[in-house]
Amino acid sequence: MRRAMVKPLRYDDIYSLMQDLLAILPTGSREYELARSLDPARLPAHVGIIMDGNGRWARRRSLPRVAGHRAGVGPVRMAVETCARLGIGSLTLYAFSAENWKRPRSEVETLWRLLHYYLGREVAHLMENNIRLRAIGRIHALPKEVRRELEQAVEATAGNTGLVLNLAINYSGRAEIVDAVNALVREARAAGTLDSLVVDEEAIASRLATAGQPDVDLLIRTSGEMRISNFLLWQIAYAELYVTPILWPDFDRAALLEAIAAYQKRDRRFGGIEPARPAQVEQASFAGVPGSAL
Ligand code: FPP
């Protein structure tokens, strides 16, 4: 699989993207004020989202569970577009876990239909917004038609240079690490170096499905559950966790901006004692950029 190298954006580029975002938000609205409060130099380089609560959203309305999944497509579109407009490098959405096969067959089939609907409608939108789609997870086990569509969308957007959108489908964080280690062993065996193989963190990280992308800085989970659910286990080692009681279908742009604003208030020390910044922004020429929160 080709790597999706994420090049850190310059402050000036992020600043100008943020101005464009402000231009489309209603002046004085909550989302406008939240977007305006963000510091372009401290955006998360990689945001991961565990989209949870679709079933509960439906139950509260006496609707079938699948109605919650359908209502979850809008927030997916919003999150992707907002992250792209903010100049965030990577967004990973947990769309289907390797454990989700345990759900009723009709629910699983609805999820594939929604993915089909999403890909059918969104590829043009991804192209317009310069977004690269990637699929992470054991994609080979998906129904043939779903896999084919996914691969076509990945291929169609491969030349884009903006946000990398990783859709985690049939994904398991443990399986991803196991696959990376097996790849290492296979390569060493093929090279005749198995006896002297020494595994380090870089060797594993560079064989994960997210190789070339920064680690997750901000991990959002909706619906109030305090669980990681086997999501990006390696990449979240130093992520800031943000759990909101909002159910995924109700997760709107203000909720996402609020999560990012909360992230910017965290003191990140990566095990040290001094606050540190994520790798998203090249610490370049931002002196004198008007209106910045610096
Ligand atoms: C968890 O809610 C959600 C999922 C397992 C599926 C996520 C799918 C979508 C948001 C739909 C569209 C996605 C794409 C990428 C087009 P849950 O069913 O576990 O909710 P519950 O915990 O309230 O039952």
mmCIF file of C-alpha atoms in Angstrom, residues 17-169:
data_model
loop_
_atom_site.group_PDB
_atom_site.id
_atom_site.type_symbol
_atom_site.label_atom_id
_atom_site.label_comp_id
_atom_site.label_asym_id
_atom_site.label_seq_id
_atom_site.Cartn_x
_atom_site.Cartn_y
_atom_site.Cartn_z
ATOM 1 C CA LEU A 17 -7.577 28.367 5.333
ATOM 2 C CA MET A 18 -9.064 29.460 8.663
ATOM 3 C CA GLN A 19 -10.006 32.829 7.193
ATOM 4 C CA ASP A 20 -11.815 30.977 4.388
ATOM 5 C CA LEU A 21 -13.647 28.863 6.979
ATOM 6 C CA LEU A 22 -14.689 31.987 8.906
ATOM 7 C CA ALA A 23 -15.999 33.469 5.673
ATOM 8 C CA ILE A 24 -18.582 30.674 5.293
ATOM 9 C CA LEU A 25 -19.749 30.695 8.941
ATOM 10 C CA PRO A 26 -22.555 33.025 10.029
ATOM 11 C CA THR A 27 -20.894 35.981 11.782
ATOM 12 C CA GLY A 28 -21.512 35.946 15.512
ATOM 13 C CA SER A 29 -22.747 32.307 15.537
ATOM 14 C CA ARG A 30 -21.326 29.889 18.083
ATOM 15 C CA GLU A 31 -19.329 28.056 15.412
ATOM 16 C CA TYR A 32 -17.968 31.360 14.117
ATOM 17 C CA GLU A 33 -16.825 32.406 17.599
ATOM 18 C CA LEU A 34 -15.305 28.976 18.254
ATOM 19 C CA ALA A 35 -13.448 28.987 14.913
ATOM 20 C CA ARG A 36 -12.207 32.496 15.611
ATOM 21 C CA SER A 37 -10.890 31.459 19.019
ATOM 22 C CA LEU A 38 -8.653 28.728 17.550
ATOM 23 C CA ASP A 39 -4.916 29.208 17.421
ATOM 24 C CA PRO A 40 -3.724 28.223 13.919
ATOM 25 C CA ALA A 41 -0.322 27.290 15.319
ATOM 26 C CA ARG A 42 -1.728 24.683 17.702
ATOM 27 C CA LEU A 43 -4.146 22.666 15.619
ATOM 28 C CA PRO A 44 -4.009 18.889 16.043
ATOM 29 C CA ALA A 45 -2.047 17.276 13.208
ATOM 30 C CA HIS A 46 -4.212 14.164 13.331
ATOM 31 C CA VAL A 47 -7.738 13.852 14.704
ATOM 32 C CA GLY A 48 -9.307 10.454 15.361
ATOM 33 C CA ILE A 49 -13.039 10.073 15.960
ATOM 34 C CA ILE A 50 -14.927 7.150 17.459
ATOM 35 C CA MET A 51 -18.373 7.885 16.060
ATOM 36 C CA ASP A 52 -20.679 6.399 18.669
ATOM 37 C CA GLY A 53 -24.305 6.676 19.714
ATOM 38 C CA ASN A 54 -26.184 6.121 16.436
ATOM 39 C CA GLY A 55 -28.264 3.331 17.966
ATOM 40 C CA ARG A 56 -29.198 5.373 21.029
ATOM 41 C CA TRP A 57 -30.049 8.390 18.872
ATOM 42 C CA ALA A 58 -32.507 6.193 16.950
ATOM 43 C CA ARG A 59 -33.921 4.508 20.063
ATOM 44 C CA ARG A 60 -34.687 7.887 21.650
ATOM 45 C CA ARG A 61 -36.837 8.631 18.610
ATOM 46 C CA SER A 62 -38.416 5.167 18.538
ATOM 47 C CA LEU A 63 -36.726 4.545 15.195
ATOM 48 C CA PRO A 64 -34.851 1.431 14.032
ATOM 49 C CA ARG A 65 -31.104 1.468 14.759
ATOM 50 C CA VAL A 66 -30.267 1.882 11.086
ATOM 51 C CA ALA A 67 -32.020 5.279 11.103
ATOM 52 C CA GLY A 68 -29.277 6.397 13.500
ATOM 53 C CA HIS A 69 -26.586 5.234 11.074
ATOM 54 C CA ARG A 70 -28.317 7.091 8.234
ATOM 55 C CA ALA A 71 -28.440 10.236 10.361
ATOM 56 C CA GLY A 72 -24.715 9.757 11.022
ATOM 57 C CA VAL A 73 -23.718 10.442 7.417
ATOM 58 C CA GLY A 74 -24.279 14.216 7.701
ATOM 59 C CA PRO A 75 -21.831 14.632 10.617
ATOM 60 C CA VAL A 76 -19.255 12.545 8.672
ATOM 61 C CA ARG A 77 -19.498 15.025 5.809
ATOM 62 C CA MET A 78 -19.285 17.980 8.217
ATOM 63 C CA ALA A 79 -16.252 16.601 10.098
ATOM 64 C CA VAL A 80 -14.379 15.849 6.867
ATOM 65 C CA GLU A 81 -15.080 19.253 5.366
ATOM 66 C CA THR A 82 -14.277 21.157 8.558
ATOM 67 C CA CYS A 83 -10.977 19.357 9.128
ATOM 68 C CA ALA A 84 -10.008 19.967 5.486
ATOM 69 C CA ARG A 85 -10.896 23.639 5.788
ATOM 70 C CA LEU A 86 -8.874 23.963 8.990
ATOM 71 C CA GLY A 87 -5.782 22.534 7.324
ATOM 72 C CA ILE A 88 -5.652 19.504 9.633
ATOM 73 C CA GLY A 89 -3.321 16.849 8.190
ATOM 74 C CA SER A 90 -5.208 13.614 8.939
ATOM 75 C CA LEU A 91 -8.645 12.614 10.097
ATOM 76 C CA THR A 92 -9.402 9.003 10.972
ATOM 77 C CA LEU A 93 -13.029 7.950 11.349
ATOM 78 C CA TYR A 94 -13.956 4.661 12.983
ATOM 79 C CA ALA A 95 -16.686 3.501 10.610
ATOM 80 C CA PHE A 96 -16.731 -0.261 11.249
ATOM 81 C CA SER A 97 -14.715 -2.236 13.766
ATOM 82 C CA ALA A 98 -13.583 -5.808 13.246
ATOM 83 C CA GLU A 99 -16.001 -6.663 16.084
ATOM 84 C CA ASN A 100 -18.999 -5.008 14.376
ATOM 85 C CA TRP A 101 -19.614 -8.192 12.340
ATOM 86 C CA LYS A 102 -21.376 -9.458 15.492
ATOM 87 C CA ARG A 103 -24.279 -7.075 14.744
ATOM 88 C CA PRO A 104 -27.428 -8.301 13.004
ATOM 89 C CA ARG A 105 -26.817 -8.987 9.343
ATOM 90 C CA SER A 106 -29.395 -6.406 8.261
ATOM 91 C CA GLU A 107 -27.573 -3.684 10.245
ATOM 92 C CA VAL A 108 -24.207 -4.637 8.741
ATOM 93 C CA GLU A 109 -25.738 -4.575 5.264
ATOM 94 C CA THR A 110 -27.192 -1.122 5.924
ATOM 95 C CA LEU A 111 -23.727 0.091 6.894
ATOM 96 C CA TRP A 112 -22.350 -1.153 3.550
ATOM 97 C CA ARG A 113 -25.227 0.528 1.722
ATOM 98 C CA LEU A 114 -24.446 3.797 3.531
ATOM 99 C CA LEU A 115 -20.804 3.515 2.593
ATOM 100 C CA HIS A 116 -21.861 2.943 -1.019
ATOM 101 C CA TYR A 117 -24.128 6.014 -0.809
ATOM 102 C CA TYR A 118 -21.377 8.084 0.820
ATOM 103 C CA LEU A 119 -18.723 7.138 -1.727
ATOM 104 C CA GLY A 120 -21.123 7.676 -4.632
ATOM 105 C CA ARG A 121 -21.938 11.187 -3.501
ATOM 106 C CA GLU A 122 -18.722 12.278 -1.886
ATOM 107 C CA VAL A 123 -15.869 11.481 -4.245
ATOM 108 C CA ALA A 124 -16.561 14.684 -6.215
ATOM 109 C CA HIS A 125 -16.650 16.612 -2.939
ATOM 110 C CA LEU A 126 -13.362 14.997 -1.819
ATOM 111 C CA MET A 127 -11.783 16.013 -5.127
ATOM 112 C CA GLU A 128 -13.064 19.599 -4.810
ATOM 113 C CA ASN A 129 -11.594 19.832 -1.323
ATOM 114 C CA ASN A 130 -8.261 18.215 -2.262
ATOM 115 C CA ILE A 131 -8.865 15.341 0.179
ATOM 116 C CA ARG A 132 -7.094 11.978 -0.078
ATOM 117 C CA LEU A 133 -9.234 9.033 0.950
ATOM 118 C CA ARG A 134 -7.574 6.000 2.503
ATOM 119 C CA ALA A 135 -9.125 2.824 3.813
ATOM 120 C CA ILE A 136 -7.521 1.258 6.856
ATOM 121 C CA GLY A 137 -8.471 -2.148 8.224
ATOM 122 C CA ARG A 138 -8.725 -5.636 6.796
ATOM 123 C CA ILE A 139 -10.365 -4.411 3.625
ATOM 124 C CA HIS A 140 -9.874 -7.726 1.783
ATOM 125 C CA ALA A 141 -12.609 -9.256 3.990
ATOM 126 C CA LEU A 142 -15.275 -6.756 2.858
ATOM 127 C CA PRO A 143 -17.994 -7.694 0.380
ATOM 128 C CA LYS A 144 -16.454 -7.563 -3.111
ATOM 129 C CA GLU A 145 -18.588 -4.679 -4.372
ATOM 130 C CA VAL A 146 -17.848 -2.487 -1.319
ATOM 131 C CA ARG A 147 -14.147 -3.207 -1.633
ATOM 132 C CA ARG A 148 -14.117 -2.338 -5.312
ATOM 133 C CA GLU A 149 -15.871 1.007 -4.720
ATOM 134 C CA LEU A 150 -13.586 1.833 -1.865
ATOM 135 C CA GLU A 151 -10.486 1.041 -3.907
ATOM 136 C CA GLN A 152 -11.747 3.150 -6.801
ATOM 137 C CA ALA A 153 -12.383 6.129 -4.490
ATOM 138 C CA VAL A 154 -8.941 5.718 -2.898
ATOM 139 C CA GLU A 155 -7.354 5.602 -6.351
ATOM 140 C CA ALA A 156 -9.347 8.597 -7.646
ATOM 141 C CA THR A 157 -8.241 10.799 -4.741
ATOM 142 C CA ALA A 158 -4.663 9.493 -4.433
ATOM 143 C CA GLY A 159 -3.159 12.527 -6.181
ATOM 144 C CA ASN A 160 -4.766 15.055 -3.813
ATOM 145 C CA THR A 161 -2.476 16.829 -1.383
ATOM 146 C CA GLY A 162 -4.771 18.124 1.377
ATOM 147 C CA LEU A 163 -6.407 16.342 4.294
ATOM 148 C CA VAL A 164 -5.852 12.576 4.488
ATOM 149 C CA LEU A 165 -9.163 10.961 5.386
ATOM 150 C CA ASN A 166 -8.632 7.473 6.800
ATOM 151 C CA LEU A 167 -11.814 5.445 6.950
ATOM 152 C CA ALA A 168 -11.271 2.665 9.462
ATOM 153 C CA ILE A 169 -13.359 -0.223 8.161
#
